Coordinates of C-alpha atoms and ligand atoms in Angstrom, one line a residue:
M1 CA 75.3 0.7 -3.3
P2 CA 78.4 0.7 -0.8
L3 CA 80.5 -2.4 -0.4
R4 CA 79.9 -2.2 3.6
F5 CA 76.4 -2.2 3.2
V6 CA 76.5 -5.3 0.7
L7 CA 78.6 -7.1 3.3
F8 CA 75.9 -6.2 6.3
L9 CA 73.2 -7.5 3.9
V10 CA 74.4 -11.0 3.2
G11 CA 76.1 -13.6 5.0
L12 CA 77.2 -17.0 3.5
V13 CA 79.2 -19.7 4.6
F14 CA 79.8 -22.9 2.3
L15 CA 81.0 -26.1 3.7
P16 CA 80.4 -29.7 2.1
V17 CA 78.0 -31.8 4.5
H18 CA 75.5 -34.8 3.9
A19 CA 72.1 -34.5 4.1
D20 CA 70.5 -34.4 7.6
E21 CA 73.8 -33.5 9.4
R22 CA 73.9 -30.4 11.2
P23 CA 74.5 -27.0 9.2
P24 CA 78.0 -25.8 9.2
A25 CA 77.6 -22.6 10.8
A26 CA 74.8 -20.4 12.4
A27 CA 73.0 -17.4 10.6
I28 CA 71.1 -14.4 11.9
A29 CA 69.3 -11.6 10.2
S30 CA 67.7 -9.1 11.9
A31 CA 66.7 -5.4 11.3
H32 CA 69.6 -3.8 13.4
P33 CA 73.3 -4.9 13.5
L34 CA 73.4 -4.6 17.4
A35 CA 70.8 -7.1 17.6
T36 CA 72.1 -9.4 15.4
E37 CA 75.5 -9.0 17.2
A38 CA 73.6 -9.8 20.2
G39 CA 72.5 -13.1 19.1
F40 CA 75.6 -14.3 18.0
E41 CA 77.1 -13.3 21.4
I42 CA 74.8 -15.6 23.0
L43 CA 75.3 -18.3 20.6
K44 CA 79.2 -18.0 21.3
A45 CA 78.4 -18.2 25.1
G46 CA 76.6 -21.8 24.6
G47 CA 73.2 -20.8 23.7
N48 CA 70.9 -22.4 21.1
A49 CA 68.6 -20.5 18.7
F50 CA 66.0 -19.9 21.2
D51 CA 68.4 -18.4 23.7
A52 CA 69.7 -16.1 20.7
A53 CA 65.9 -15.3 20.1
V54 CA 65.4 -14.1 23.5
A55 CA 68.7 -11.7 22.9
V56 CA 67.9 -10.6 19.6
S57 CA 64.1 -9.6 20.9
A58 CA 65.4 -8.0 23.7
A59 CA 68.2 -6.0 22.1
L60 CA 65.6 -5.2 19.4
A61 CA 63.5 -3.8 22.3
V62 CA 66.4 -1.3 23.1
V63 CA 67.8 -0.4 19.8
E64 CA 64.6 -0.6 17.7
P65 CA 62.3 1.5 20.0
Y66 CA 59.9 2.5 17.0
S67 CA 59.4 -1.3 16.0
S68 CA 59.2 -3.6 18.6
G69 CA 59.7 -3.8 22.9
L70 CA 59.0 -5.0 26.2
G71 CA 55.8 -2.8 25.9
G72 CA 54.5 -4.9 22.7
G73 CA 54.1 -8.4 21.5
G74 CA 54.8 -10.9 18.7
F75 CA 54.8 -14.5 17.4
W76 CA 58.2 -16.4 17.7
L77 CA 57.9 -19.5 15.4
L78 CA 60.2 -22.4 16.7
H79 CA 61.9 -25.3 15.0
E80 CA 63.4 -27.8 17.5
A81 CA 65.7 -30.0 15.1
E82 CA 66.2 -32.9 17.5
K83 CA 62.6 -33.6 17.8
D84 CA 61.8 -32.3 14.3
R85 CA 58.9 -30.3 16.2
Q86 CA 57.3 -26.9 15.2
V87 CA 55.4 -24.6 17.5
M88 CA 54.4 -21.0 17.7
I89 CA 54.7 -19.0 20.8
D90 CA 51.8 -16.6 20.7
G91 CA 53.0 -13.2 22.8
R92 CA 50.5 -11.1 21.3
E93 CA 49.2 -8.4 23.3
R94 CA 45.5 -8.8 25.2
A95 CA 43.0 -6.2 25.5
P96 CA 42.7 -5.1 29.3
L97 CA 39.7 -6.5 31.0
A98 CA 37.9 -3.3 31.4
A99 CA 38.1 -2.6 27.4
H100 CA 34.9 -3.1 25.6
R101 CA 33.7 -2.7 21.9
D102 CA 32.6 1.0 21.9
M103 CA 35.6 2.1 24.0
Y104 CA 37.0 4.4 21.1
L105 CA 33.5 5.8 20.4
D106 CA 32.0 9.2 21.3
A107 CA 28.5 9.7 23.1
K108 CA 27.0 9.6 19.2
G109 CA 28.7 6.4 18.5
E110 CA 31.6 8.0 16.3
V111 CA 35.1 6.9 16.3
I112 CA 37.2 9.4 18.4
P113 CA 40.2 10.1 16.1
R114 CA 43.6 8.8 17.3
L115 CA 42.3 7.2 20.7
S116 CA 43.3 3.8 19.6
M117 CA 46.8 5.0 18.3
D118 CA 48.3 7.6 20.5
G119 CA 48.4 7.5 24.3
A120 CA 47.5 5.2 27.2
L121 CA 44.2 4.1 26.1
A122 CA 45.8 2.5 22.9
A123 CA 48.0 0.0 24.4
G124 CA 47.2 -3.8 24.9
I125 CA 48.6 -5.7 27.8
P126 CA 52.2 -6.7 26.3
G127 CA 53.2 -10.2 25.8
V128 CA 56.9 -9.8 24.9
P129 CA 58.2 -10.1 28.4
A130 CA 56.2 -13.3 29.0
A131 CA 57.3 -14.8 25.8
L132 CA 61.2 -14.3 26.6
D133 CA 60.5 -16.0 30.0
H134 CA 58.8 -19.0 28.3
L135 CA 61.4 -19.3 25.4
A136 CA 64.1 -19.4 28.1
R137 CA 62.4 -21.8 30.5
E138 CA 61.0 -24.1 27.9
Y139 CA 63.4 -24.1 25.1
G140 CA 66.7 -22.3 25.8
C141 CA 69.7 -23.7 27.9
L142 CA 70.8 -20.3 29.4
P143 CA 69.1 -18.3 32.2
L144 CA 67.8 -14.7 31.3
A145 CA 70.4 -13.3 33.2
V146 CA 72.5 -14.3 30.5
S147 CA 70.6 -13.9 27.2
L148 CA 69.4 -10.3 28.4
A149 CA 72.8 -8.9 29.3
P150 CA 73.6 -7.7 25.8
A151 CA 70.0 -5.8 26.0
I152 CA 70.9 -4.7 29.5
R153 CA 74.3 -3.2 28.5
L154 CA 72.8 -1.8 25.3
A155 CA 70.1 0.0 27.2
R156 CA 72.7 1.4 29.9
E157 CA 75.5 2.3 27.8
G158 CA 73.2 3.6 24.9
F159 CA 73.1 3.2 20.9
P160 CA 73.6 5.9 18.1
V161 CA 70.7 7.4 16.5
T162 CA 70.9 6.2 12.7
G163 CA 68.9 7.7 9.5
H164 CA 66.0 5.2 9.9
Y165 CA 65.4 6.2 13.7
R166 CA 65.3 9.6 12.6
R167 CA 62.4 9.0 10.0
M168 CA 60.4 6.9 12.0
A169 CA 60.7 9.8 15.0
A170 CA 60.0 12.6 12.7
F171 CA 56.8 10.6 11.6
R172 CA 55.4 10.4 15.0
L173 CA 56.2 14.0 16.0
A174 CA 52.8 15.0 16.7
A175 CA 51.9 12.2 18.9
F176 CA 55.5 13.0 20.9
A177 CA 54.4 16.6 21.4
E178 CA 51.6 15.4 23.6
S179 CA 53.9 12.8 25.6
P180 CA 56.8 14.5 27.6
E181 CA 58.4 11.4 29.1
A182 CA 58.5 9.7 25.5
A183 CA 59.9 12.9 24.2
R184 CA 62.5 13.0 27.0
L185 CA 63.8 9.7 26.1
F186 CA 63.8 9.5 22.5
L187 CA 63.6 13.1 21.1
Q188 CA 66.2 15.6 21.5
A189 CA 64.9 19.0 22.6
G190 CA 61.6 17.9 21.1
Q191 CA 63.1 17.1 17.5
P192 CA 64.3 13.9 16.2
P193 CA 67.8 13.6 17.3
E194 CA 70.9 14.1 15.3
L195 CA 72.4 11.1 13.3
G196 CA 74.9 9.5 16.1
H197 CA 73.3 11.2 19.0
V198 CA 73.5 8.2 21.7
I199 CA 70.1 7.1 23.3
R200 CA 70.3 5.6 26.9
Q201 CA 67.7 4.0 28.6
P202 CA 68.4 3.3 32.3
D203 CA 64.8 2.7 33.3
L204 CA 64.3 0.1 30.6
A205 CA 68.0 -1.4 31.9
W206 CA 66.4 -1.5 35.2
V207 CA 63.1 -3.2 34.0
L208 CA 65.6 -5.9 32.0
E209 CA 67.2 -6.4 35.0
R210 CA 64.3 -7.3 37.3
M211 CA 63.2 -9.8 34.6
A212 CA 66.9 -11.1 34.6
E213 CA 66.5 -11.8 38.2
E214 CA 62.9 -12.6 38.3
G215 CA 61.6 -13.8 34.9
A216 CA 58.4 -12.6 33.8
D217 CA 57.3 -12.0 37.7
G218 CA 59.8 -9.1 37.3
F219 CA 57.8 -7.2 34.8
Y220 CA 54.2 -8.5 35.3
R221 CA 54.3 -8.1 39.1
G222 CA 56.0 -5.9 41.8
E223 CA 57.6 -2.5 41.5
V224 CA 57.4 -2.7 37.9
A225 CA 54.0 -3.7 37.3
R226 CA 52.9 -1.1 39.7
R227 CA 54.7 1.8 37.9
L228 CA 53.2 0.5 34.8
V229 CA 49.6 0.7 35.9
A230 CA 50.1 3.9 37.8
G231 CA 51.4 5.6 34.4
V232 CA 48.8 4.1 32.3
R233 CA 45.8 5.1 34.7
A234 CA 47.2 8.6 35.3
A235 CA 47.0 9.2 31.6
G236 CA 43.7 8.0 31.2
G237 CA 44.1 4.3 30.5
I238 CA 42.5 1.2 31.9
W239 CA 45.2 -1.2 32.7
T240 CA 44.9 -3.0 36.4
E241 CA 47.7 -5.0 38.0
E242 CA 45.1 -8.3 37.4
D243 CA 45.6 -7.5 33.8
L244 CA 49.4 -7.7 34.2
A245 CA 49.3 -10.7 36.5
G246 CA 47.0 -12.3 34.0
Y247 CA 48.9 -12.2 31.0
R248 CA 49.9 -15.6 29.7
V249 CA 51.5 -16.5 26.3
V250 CA 49.8 -19.4 24.7
E251 CA 51.4 -22.3 22.5
R252 CA 49.8 -23.0 19.4
E253 CA 50.1 -25.5 16.6
P254 CA 51.2 -23.7 13.6
V255 CA 49.2 -23.8 10.3
R256 CA 50.7 -26.1 7.7
G257 CA 50.4 -26.4 3.8
R258 CA 52.4 -27.8 1.0
Y259 CA 53.7 -26.0 -2.2
R260 CA 55.5 -27.5 -5.1
G261 CA 57.3 -29.9 -3.0
H262 CA 57.8 -27.8 0.0
E263 CA 55.9 -28.0 3.4
V264 CA 54.9 -24.3 4.5
I265 CA 54.9 -23.7 8.1
S266 CA 53.4 -20.5 9.3
A267 CA 51.9 -18.3 12.0
A268 CA 48.6 -19.3 13.1
P269 CA 45.6 -17.2 14.2
P270 CA 45.2 -14.7 16.0
S271 CA 47.5 -14.0 12.8
S272 CA 46.1 -14.1 9.7
G273 CA 49.7 -14.6 8.2
G274 CA 49.6 -18.2 7.9
V275 CA 46.1 -18.9 6.8
A276 CA 46.2 -16.4 4.1
L277 CA 49.8 -17.3 2.9
I278 CA 48.6 -20.8 2.5
T279 CA 45.2 -20.2 0.7
M280 CA 47.3 -18.1 -1.7
L281 CA 49.7 -21.0 -2.3
N282 CA 47.0 -23.4 -2.8
I283 CA 45.5 -21.2 -5.4
L284 CA 48.7 -20.6 -7.1
A285 CA 49.5 -24.4 -7.0
G286 CA 47.0 -25.0 -9.8
F287 CA 48.8 -22.7 -12.4
D288 CA 51.8 -23.2 -14.4
L289 CA 53.2 -19.9 -13.4
A290 CA 56.6 -20.6 -15.2
A291 CA 54.7 -21.1 -18.4
L292 CA 53.4 -17.5 -18.2
D293 CA 54.7 -14.1 -19.4
E294 CA 55.3 -11.7 -16.6
A295 CA 51.9 -9.9 -16.5
G296 CA 49.9 -13.1 -16.6
R297 CA 52.0 -14.4 -13.7
V298 CA 51.6 -11.3 -11.8
H299 CA 48.0 -11.1 -12.5
L300 CA 47.2 -14.5 -11.2
V301 CA 49.5 -13.9 -7.9
V302 CA 47.1 -10.7 -7.7
E303 CA 44.1 -12.7 -8.2
A304 CA 45.1 -15.1 -5.5
M305 CA 46.1 -12.3 -3.0
R306 CA 42.4 -10.7 -3.6
R307 CA 40.7 -13.6 -2.5
A308 CA 43.0 -14.6 0.4
Y309 CA 42.5 -11.1 2.0
R310 CA 38.9 -11.3 1.2
D311 CA 38.7 -14.3 3.6
R312 CA 41.0 -12.8 6.0
A313 CA 38.6 -9.9 6.6
E314 CA 35.7 -12.0 6.6
Y315 CA 36.6 -15.1 8.9
L316 CA 39.7 -14.5 10.9
G317 CA 40.2 -13.1 14.7
D318 CA 41.2 -14.4 18.1
P319 CA 40.8 -18.1 17.9
E320 CA 39.6 -18.0 21.8
S321 CA 36.9 -15.8 21.0
V322 CA 35.9 -16.7 17.4
A323 CA 35.3 -20.1 15.3
I324 CA 37.5 -20.0 12.4
P325 CA 36.9 -22.6 9.7
R326 CA 40.7 -23.1 9.7
E327 CA 40.3 -26.7 7.9
R328 CA 38.2 -25.5 5.4
L329 CA 40.4 -22.3 4.6
L330 CA 43.5 -24.2 4.4
H331 CA 42.1 -27.4 2.5
P332 CA 43.5 -27.6 -1.3
F333 CA 39.7 -28.4 -2.4
Y334 CA 38.6 -24.9 -1.0
A335 CA 41.4 -23.3 -3.1
D336 CA 40.2 -25.3 -6.2
G337 CA 37.0 -23.6 -5.7
L338 CA 38.6 -20.2 -5.3
R339 CA 40.8 -20.7 -8.4
M340 CA 37.8 -21.6 -10.7
S341 CA 36.5 -18.0 -10.4
I342 CA 39.6 -16.7 -11.5
R343 CA 39.7 -15.5 -15.3
T344 CA 43.3 -15.5 -17.0
D345 CA 42.2 -12.7 -19.2
R346 CA 40.4 -10.3 -16.8
A347 CA 41.0 -8.8 -13.1
T348 CA 37.8 -9.9 -10.6
P349 CA 36.6 -6.6 -9.2
S350 CA 36.7 -6.8 -5.6
A351 CA 33.2 -5.6 -5.4
S352 CA 31.9 -8.6 -7.1
L353 CA 33.3 -10.9 -4.6
P354 CA 30.9 -11.5 -1.4
G355 CA 31.4 -8.2 0.9
A356 CA 33.9 -8.2 3.4
V357 CA 36.3 -5.5 4.8
P358 CA 39.8 -4.9 4.6
P359 CA 42.7 -5.4 7.2
G360 CA 44.4 -2.7 9.3
G361 CA 48.0 -2.4 9.7
G362 CA 50.6 0.0 11.1
D363 CA 53.9 1.3 9.6
D364 CA 56.6 -0.3 11.9
T365 CA 57.5 -3.8 13.3
T366 CA 60.4 -6.1 13.1
H367 CA 61.4 -9.5 11.9
F368 CA 64.4 -11.6 12.8
S369 CA 65.5 -15.2 11.6
I370 CA 67.8 -17.7 13.1
L371 CA 69.4 -20.6 12.6
D372 CA 71.7 -22.3 15.1
A373 CA 74.6 -25.0 14.6
D374 CA 72.1 -27.9 15.5
G375 CA 69.6 -27.1 12.8
N376 CA 67.1 -25.4 15.5
A377 CA 65.5 -22.5 13.8
V378 CA 63.4 -19.2 15.0
A379 CA 61.1 -17.0 12.9
A380 CA 59.9 -14.2 15.0
T381 CA 57.8 -11.2 13.9
L382 CA 57.5 -8.5 16.8
S383 CA 55.3 -5.5 16.8
I384 CA 54.3 -2.1 19.1
N385 CA 52.3 -1.5 16.0
Y386 CA 52.8 2.0 14.5
P387 CA 56.2 3.8 14.8
F388 CA 57.1 4.2 18.6
G389 CA 53.7 2.4 19.3
A390 CA 51.4 4.6 21.5
V391 CA 54.2 6.9 22.1
F392 CA 53.6 6.9 25.6
V393 CA 56.2 5.6 28.3
P394 CA 54.7 5.2 31.8
P395 CA 57.4 7.1 33.9
G396 CA 59.9 5.3 35.7
T397 CA 59.7 2.1 33.2
G398 CA 61.3 3.3 30.3
V399 CA 58.5 0.6 28.6
L400 CA 57.4 2.4 25.3
L401 CA 53.7 0.8 25.1
N402 CA 52.0 -0.5 22.0
D403 CA 49.1 0.8 20.2
E404 CA 48.2 -2.3 19.2
M405 CA 44.4 -2.0 20.4
D406 CA 44.2 -0.3 16.7
D407 CA 44.5 -3.6 15.3
F408 CA 41.0 -4.4 16.5
S409 CA 38.1 -3.1 14.5
T410 CA 37.2 0.0 16.8
K411 CA 33.7 -0.2 15.6
P412 CA 32.5 -3.0 13.5
G413 CA 31.0 -2.3 10.1
V414 CA 31.9 1.3 10.2
P415 CA 35.3 2.7 9.0
N416 CA 37.8 3.7 11.7
A417 CA 40.2 6.8 12.1
Y418 CA 41.9 5.3 9.0
G419 CA 39.3 4.4 7.0
L420 CA 39.5 1.0 7.5
V421 CA 36.3 -1.1 8.3
G422 CA 36.6 -4.3 10.4
A423 CA 34.3 -7.3 11.1
E424 CA 32.6 -8.6 14.0
A425 CA 35.2 -11.4 14.3
N426 CA 37.9 -8.8 15.1
A427 CA 35.7 -6.4 17.5
I428 CA 37.1 -5.3 21.0
A429 CA 36.3 -7.6 23.9
P430 CA 38.0 -7.9 27.3
G431 CA 41.2 -10.2 27.2
K432 CA 41.1 -10.7 23.7
R433 CA 43.8 -10.7 21.1
P434 CA 43.9 -8.4 18.1
L435 CA 43.9 -10.0 14.6
S436 CA 47.2 -9.7 13.3
S437 CA 49.0 -10.1 10.0
M438 CA 52.4 -10.9 11.0
T439 CA 53.7 -14.1 9.2
P440 CA 57.0 -15.7 10.6
T441 CA 57.3 -18.6 8.3
F442 CA 59.5 -21.7 7.6
V443 CA 59.3 -23.5 3.9
R444 CA 61.1 -26.8 3.9
N445 CA 61.3 -29.9 2.2
D446 CA 64.4 -32.7 2.2
E447 CA 66.7 -30.3 0.6
R448 CA 66.5 -27.0 2.4
L449 CA 65.0 -25.2 5.2
A450 CA 64.0 -21.3 4.6
V451 CA 63.3 -19.0 7.4
L452 CA 61.9 -15.6 6.7
G453 CA 59.4 -12.8 7.4
A454 CA 59.0 -9.1 7.6
P455 CA 57.2 -6.0 8.9
G456 CA 54.7 -4.2 7.0
G457 CA 51.2 -4.2 8.2
S458 CA 48.7 -5.5 6.1
R459 CA 51.5 -6.1 3.2
I460 CA 53.4 -8.6 5.3
I461 CA 51.5 -11.5 4.2
T462 CA 51.9 -10.8 0.5
M463 CA 55.8 -10.2 1.2
V464 CA 56.0 -13.5 2.6
L465 CA 54.1 -14.9 -0.3
L466 CA 56.6 -13.1 -3.0
G467 CA 59.5 -14.5 -0.6
T468 CA 58.3 -18.0 -0.4
L469 CA 57.9 -18.3 -4.4
E470 CA 61.3 -17.2 -4.7
A471 CA 62.5 -19.7 -2.1
V472 CA 60.4 -22.5 -3.6
E473 CA 62.3 -21.7 -7.1
G474 CA 65.7 -22.2 -5.4
K475 CA 66.9 -18.4 -5.3
P476 CA 69.0 -17.2 -2.6
P477 CA 67.8 -15.2 0.3
L478 CA 69.0 -11.9 -1.2
A479 CA 66.9 -12.5 -4.1
W480 CA 63.9 -13.0 -1.8
V481 CA 64.5 -10.0 0.4
S482 CA 65.1 -7.5 -2.2
R483 CA 62.5 -8.5 -4.9
P484 CA 60.5 -5.7 -6.0
R485 CA 57.2 -5.9 -4.1
I486 CA 53.6 -6.1 -5.5
H487 CA 50.5 -6.3 -3.1
H488 CA 46.9 -6.5 -3.5
Q489 CA 44.5 -6.8 -0.4
Y490 CA 41.0 -7.1 -1.7
L491 CA 40.1 -3.6 -0.7
P492 CA 41.1 -0.8 -1.7
D493 CA 40.8 -2.5 -5.2
V494 CA 44.3 -1.4 -6.6
L495 CA 47.5 -3.2 -7.4
Q496 CA 50.1 -1.7 -5.3
H497 CA 53.6 -1.7 -6.6
E498 CA 57.0 -0.5 -5.9
P499 CA 58.9 1.8 -8.3
G500 CA 60.4 -0.4 -10.7
A501 CA 58.5 -3.9 -9.9
L502 CA 56.7 -3.8 -13.2
D503 CA 58.0 -3.1 -16.6
A504 CA 56.1 -1.2 -18.9
P505 CA 54.7 -4.4 -21.1
T506 CA 53.9 -6.0 -17.8
R507 CA 52.0 -2.8 -16.6
K508 CA 50.3 -2.7 -20.0
G509 CA 49.5 -6.4 -19.7
L510 CA 47.9 -5.9 -16.4
E511 CA 45.7 -2.7 -17.4
V512 CA 44.3 -4.6 -20.5
R513 CA 43.0 -7.0 -17.6
G514 CA 41.2 -4.1 -15.7
H515 CA 43.9 -3.9 -12.9
V516 CA 44.3 -0.3 -11.6
L517 CA 48.0 0.1 -10.7
R518 CA 49.4 2.3 -7.8
E519 CA 53.2 3.1 -7.3
Q520 CA 54.0 3.3 -3.6
Q521 CA 57.2 3.9 -1.6
P522 CA 59.2 0.8 -1.2
W523 CA 58.0 -1.2 1.9
G524 CA 58.9 -3.7 3.9
N525 CA 62.1 -4.9 5.9
M526 CA 62.5 -8.8 5.4
Q527 CA 65.3 -10.9 7.2
A528 CA 65.7 -14.1 6.0
V529 CA 67.9 -17.2 6.3
L530 CA 68.5 -20.5 4.2
W531 CA 70.3 -23.6 5.0
E532 CA 70.8 -25.8 1.9
R533 CA 71.1 -29.0 3.9
A534 CA 71.2 -31.8 0.9
S535 CA 73.2 -30.3 -1.8
D536 CA 76.2 -28.8 -0.2
G537 CA 75.2 -27.7 3.3
R538 CA 75.3 -24.0 2.5
V539 CA 74.1 -21.4 5.0
E540 CA 73.0 -18.2 3.9
A541 CA 71.3 -15.1 5.3
A542 CA 70.1 -11.7 4.0
S543 CA 68.7 -8.6 5.2
D544 CA 66.2 -6.2 3.3
P545 CA 68.5 -3.7 1.4
R546 CA 65.6 -1.0 1.9
V547 CA 66.6 -0.5 5.6
E548 CA 69.5 -0.9 8.0
G549 CA 69.4 -4.4 9.1
M550 CA 72.2 -7.0 9.3
A551 CA 72.7 -10.6 8.4
A552 CA 75.6 -12.8 9.0
V553 CA 76.7 -16.4 8.8
R554 CA 79.4 -17.6 11.2
V555 CA 81.1 -20.6 12.8
V556 CA 80.7 -20.1 16.3
R557 CA 81.3 -23.3 18.1
D558 CA 84.6 -25.4 18.0
E559 CA 83.5 -29.1 17.8
Ligands
DON601 O1 50.0 -7.3 14.1 C1 50.0 -6.7 13.1 O2 49.5 -7.0 12.0 C2 50.4 -5.1 13.0 N1 50.2 -4.5 14.1 C3 52.0 -5.1 12.4 C4 52.2 -3.5 12.2 C5 53.5 -3.7 11.1 O3 53.9 -4.6 10.7 C6 53.7 -2.2 10.8 N2 54.8 -2.4 9.9 N3 55.6 -2.2 9.2

């Protein structure tokens, strides 16, 4: 790996401090160097971690258009150091008010392929603009006019196309062919742009400027809202100005659990991430993993994954619409019961567990982690779902819309266009939020605070599980983000693994137990930060070596 990349991936500042004092430096890990720099620019301007989160989210909306954006949604998990308070900002998209459960079915009740994935009808009402306004007003110390400035500049002046951008654009070429405005903005003569080609987005800069002046109203009301609705409706969508004006973020109590002396704080429903993560950790807490060989360890981790994903599919959805047995699912006694059903010598066939359905998930999304010099922290995972979302831009806005409606089950009980089946809890309803897997997470005890998360659809939760296990063992963030990955999601009943993740004896030990192994291309793009507050005050940040992110640790303020 070239040295330049290694330096991009890891940051580290090591200064002696005493427990509970402030960190010696700030840290940011994000999926794009320009977004990480935007965050530091705002910290240097006197902003806190929450202002930096606004700047990073907005910059990613510009330079990572395939992953997240103003036309999408996300979850921001916040840690306010002074109050020792954690809260989740739910900026998840909502179904338009005219949405209904059969909206992607034809007259015969069959799913119409790609209707929930490509084009105006696939888009939920975005939550990112409202969340940025909320973050700035309730938690930041700088106005949006300051924290959005780096993103506005990037949108006006442009950013160079990278290899990852080209791969994402190539993946969505068929959808771009149906979408002239999106193709004009993000392709070059109908093809993925050349490396280094500069993407300028003056319409998006204008929308960001409206938000800098008017806050959320600059997006959800007035001229921007009119253009968004006109563009969506002209292309067969169902948005109304009432949908936009009625969008609200929700502050939610994160889910909490304990694992080997650490508190784990993670995303609440409508994400399934935190509940599934804590279920898996509760199951694993009853095993002495360190005493096992690698095959025995992987087997138990996979059996924990299988059971948590079954429950995810069965019980989880938008908490405003479905009753979630949250306390029960998070209770260690419940996990004790699940653990008792695990045999150490044999894989449990998923078909033998009480029936439910597998989760959905797309191919792109983004995560960033921030720690400021006061000890405030943000873990945020943001999405427009598939690469380049719905590949649809309402003319005159520059806002690429999400296809998060595909995270609903398009037809409960019947496989959707991707072979996935959904449960009633996640059926489409007006104003409802689709079930997510995004899992921004804090892992902490008196000694350390770890901030982590990743994109990757249904595989997000198992990536965060593996990262959490590494963090609890005291390994550094570079180990969490680069660790070879394994995944099981109940159905299909296969153990997915990255190339090289399992050596030959381990593979054999798993196959003997009855696991079906499937090697997949590497996945994920984890971004992580660690503050070792008690021992040596070390602050570290790391960016997943699989993609193009940047992690850095810097002293930003003279005190
Ligand atoms: O909210 C979710 O779970 C999905 N929309 C996330 C999609 C995703 O992470 C795709 N990533 N690579």
